[in-house]
Amino acid sequence: MPASVILGAQWGDEGKGKITDLLSEKADIVVRYQGGNNAGHTIVTADQKFALSLIPSGVLYPTVTPVIGNGVVVDPRWFFEEMETLTRKGIDPSRVKISSNAHLIMPYHRKLDAVIERYLGNSMIGTTKRGIGPAYTDKFSRSGIRVQDLFDEKIFLEKLAAVLKQKNKLLVKVYNQLPIDFDEIAEEYLDYADRLEPFVADTSLLVWEALNEGKNVLFEGGQGTLLDIDHGTYPFVTSSNPTAGGAPVGIGIGPNMIDNIIGVTKAYISRVGTGPFPTELKNEIGDRLIDVGGEYGVVTGRRRRCGWLDMVAMRYSARVNGLTEIALTKLDILSHFDTIKIATAYEAEGNTFTEMPRQQRVLHNCSPVYEQHEGWAEDITTVKEYEDLPRLARDYVERIEELCGVPIKTVSVGPGRKATLTKG
Ligand code: GDP
Ligand code: IMO
Ligand code: MG
């Protein structure tokens, strides 16, 4: 604080929701700066469990203004559904603000996401099919429709007509699908205009003013570093910049206003969807990590691929994000393993790689070089102080710190708010 970015250090699902929720207690604003409802962030409170996709995790605190920045792609249908779910659970989400510059996810984006994946066959990315990629494609090809367009009916209808003509040709002629009806979308989205109006703001100004008043702002990343469109395992990535540099761009402040960059990592790692994953365990140990760790996707329910912690990737993540600290989650899951491994390098084509290889081909074919650690084989879910963790658990944590050169300041030993240890 005052301006801290919380982001995923690997391929997502590191526990960003839990860490953001914890830090939100002292925050005034929590911002989502990229992605959309492809994210699935879990928060477990004393009596409830929340799965947030689009709305920032700070929403559970009445003192927090949750902000959806310009870098996010917003599906209004999903937005209202998530608002309703929160209301039903006794949370008041009415303070949410959405950037007028954020791009809208349209029905043709969702449809294209699904058909493009089908056409890719074996080369599919395994997207969440929420329309994320196609919405960002339109943003960058300058044919996107922004939140502010909804408030100018003439402009909105003109833009929709132009883009839909193109999309329908694509859907019908290339993908052999039925066309999408103009009137239906126009009616649905113009109806959102009135309903969205109270939430729309100049969020860049709002955050800038708050920071100048000395308020605390958290930036909550979706996805993770290795899913970044520039720095991830392209093309098996998402279509935005979850890395720290995405935060100032995705809200509209200068990068010099950011103070801390917190990388969240699990004590082992996981990946959903396709793409290289050097330390993946396609064996009974991997299956146990999935089962004991409850590694099933929040958004799609898919079984996550699991493997040992990869320090080549972790150090890369520390570098491309400029991590100032690490929050290590799910240490409790490793209590179930007698032996724990950490990858310190990759071996491929007769070479040893201690940095992320320049040619991604290496990631597909390499063998990780592991160092082995003895497990502590003891339940740690009720431990309250870092010093009270078993010696072997502390050794593991401190070895990670040593290997990546970034201090671990938070250790999580359970999904709940209280199962969190502060490390000095
Ligand atoms: P996110 O996308 O990064 O917010 O992470 P997800 O919510 O998709 O996945 C993390 C899962 O791990 C959720 O089910 C959390 O409730 C859970 N979780 C977070 N921290 C811990 C922890 O320290 N121990 C255990 N056992 N579960 C945790
Ligand atoms: P959180 O925020 C894990 C993955 C998808 C797919 C790729 C592209 O919960 O960590 P997309 O729908 O974004 O075009 O899919 O990215 N993916 C995630 N994996 N956690 C997420 O979010 C993800 N969001 C997208 O599985 O491989
Ligand atoms: Mg998730």
XYZ file of N, CA and C and ligand atoms in Angstrom, residues 8 12-20 39-44 49-50 52 57 220-223 264 266 268 292-299 304 328-333 381 411-416 419, ligand 1:
178
model
N -0.992 -12.986 -10.452
C -0.642 -14.402 -10.497
C 0.769 -14.573 -11.045
N -2.278 -18.723 -13.441
C -3.583 -18.433 -12.867
C -3.929 -19.366 -11.713
N -4.996 -19.012 -10.996
C -5.532 -19.811 -9.888
C -4.543 -19.987 -8.747
N -3.738 -18.993 -8.508
C -2.726 -19.064 -7.455
C -3.300 -18.720 -6.078
N -4.506 -18.135 -6.081
C -5.100 -17.698 -4.817
C -5.145 -16.178 -4.720
N -5.240 -15.531 -5.888
C -5.270 -14.055 -5.919
C -6.489 -13.509 -5.186
N -7.628 -14.223 -5.357
C -8.871 -13.775 -4.708
C -8.695 -13.723 -3.205
N -8.139 -14.782 -2.632
C -7.960 -14.824 -1.177
C -7.038 -13.687 -0.707
N -5.908 -13.510 -1.396
C -4.936 -12.488 -0.964
C -5.517 -11.077 -1.163
N -6.224 -10.857 -2.265
C -6.831 -9.531 -2.488
C -7.852 -9.244 -1.397
N -11.816 -14.892 -15.402
C -11.220 -15.120 -14.089
C -12.220 -15.831 -13.178
N -11.687 -16.559 -12.217
C -12.536 -17.173 -11.190
C -11.784 -17.060 -9.887
N -12.158 -16.084 -9.069
C -11.439 -15.809 -7.831
C -12.283 -16.230 -6.632
N -11.733 -17.122 -5.825
C -12.502 -17.668 -4.705
C -12.145 -16.944 -3.412
N -13.183 -16.619 -2.659
C -12.970 -16.021 -1.335
C -13.815 -16.814 -0.342
N -13.177 -17.232 0.737
C -13.908 -17.989 1.749
C -13.948 -17.146 3.019
N -18.899 -18.765 0.824
C -17.854 -18.898 -0.196
C -18.310 -18.088 -1.407
N -17.427 -17.297 -1.956
C -17.753 -16.480 -3.124
C -16.837 -16.863 -4.279
N -15.832 -14.972 -7.609
C -15.988 -13.738 -8.386
C -15.261 -13.861 -9.714
N -12.417 -8.386 -6.082
C -12.592 -9.113 -4.820
C -12.841 -8.197 -3.614
N -6.009 -5.786 -8.716
C -6.160 -7.246 -8.670
C -6.051 -7.831 -10.073
N -4.975 -8.550 -10.319
C -4.810 -9.161 -11.634
C -5.699 -10.374 -11.797
N -6.125 -10.609 -13.014
C -6.756 -11.885 -13.359
C -5.691 -12.736 -14.036
N -5.972 -14.029 -14.207
C -5.031 -14.938 -14.884
C -3.637 -14.898 -14.236
N 1.476 -13.730 -6.384
C 0.867 -14.836 -5.649
C 1.266 -16.135 -6.344
N 1.171 -20.575 -5.725
C 0.888 -21.729 -4.877
C 2.220 -22.382 -4.517
N 2.816 -25.333 -5.046
C 3.043 -26.183 -6.223
C 2.373 -25.390 -7.338
N -6.161 -33.613 -3.546
C -5.987 -32.999 -2.220
C -6.121 -31.482 -2.326
N -5.623 -30.913 -3.423
C -5.676 -29.455 -3.591
C -7.012 -28.956 -4.119
N -7.919 -29.865 -4.450
C -9.232 -29.450 -4.989
C -9.049 -28.634 -6.257
N -8.167 -29.113 -7.135
C -7.790 -28.317 -8.308
C -8.756 -28.513 -9.482
N -9.900 -27.873 -9.357
C -10.895 -27.869 -10.427
C -11.253 -26.419 -10.716
N -11.323 -26.058 -11.995
C -11.543 -24.667 -12.384
C -12.818 -24.068 -11.805
N -12.713 -22.816 -11.362
C -13.873 -22.101 -10.808
C -14.842 -21.749 -11.937
N -14.303 -21.391 -13.112
C -15.140 -20.914 -14.213
C -15.698 -22.073 -15.029
N -7.644 -29.179 -13.228
C -6.425 -28.428 -13.530
C -5.242 -29.393 -13.618
N 2.680 -16.818 -0.677
C 2.725 -18.254 -1.001
C 1.473 -18.923 -0.433
N 0.682 -19.540 -1.309
C -0.583 -20.140 -0.855
C -0.520 -21.674 -0.895
N -1.494 -22.266 -0.260
C -1.713 -23.727 -0.311
C -0.537 -24.555 0.205
N 0.225 -23.980 1.133
C 1.331 -24.751 1.710
C 0.778 -25.995 2.418
N -0.455 -25.862 2.955
C -1.084 -26.984 3.678
C -1.245 -28.225 2.800
N -1.402 -28.029 1.505
C -1.637 -29.176 0.611
C -0.390 -30.072 0.572
N -2.836 -26.577 9.096
C -3.947 -25.657 8.792
C -4.367 -24.791 9.986
N 2.170 -16.321 4.030
C 2.074 -17.761 3.771
C 0.654 -18.184 4.121
N -0.018 -18.822 3.168
C -1.405 -19.214 3.386
C -1.481 -20.718 3.607
N -2.234 -21.114 4.643
C -2.301 -22.539 5.010
C -3.739 -23.077 4.994
N -4.625 -22.358 4.326
C -6.017 -22.799 4.209
C -6.784 -21.751 3.438
N -7.984 -22.098 2.942
C -8.719 -21.146 2.113
C -9.304 -19.949 2.885
N -9.508 -20.091 4.184
C -10.173 -19.040 4.966
C -9.263 -17.862 5.268
N -6.557 -18.436 8.020
C -5.462 -19.383 7.747
C -4.354 -18.688 6.957
P -7.401 -17.235 -8.087
O -8.011 -17.385 -9.453
O -5.948 -16.905 -8.160
O -8.149 -16.278 -7.207
O -7.495 -18.671 -7.401
P -8.771 -19.652 -7.428
O -9.816 -19.115 -6.524
O -9.167 -19.977 -8.813
O -8.113 -20.980 -6.843
C -7.516 -21.014 -5.591
C -8.234 -22.057 -4.731
O -7.447 -22.347 -3.605
C -9.564 -21.582 -4.179
O -10.426 -22.687 -4.070
C -9.196 -21.048 -2.786
O -10.283 -21.093 -1.864
C -8.145 -22.017 -2.396
N -7.100 -21.527 -1.501
C -6.477 -20.319 -1.492
N -5.472 -20.319 -0.585
C -5.458 -21.550 -0.020
C -4.633 -22.189 0.947
O -3.672 -21.619 1.468
N -4.903 -23.499 1.243
C -5.934 -24.178 0.666
N -6.125 -25.436 1.020
N -6.729 -23.607 -0.248
C -6.488 -22.322 -0.599
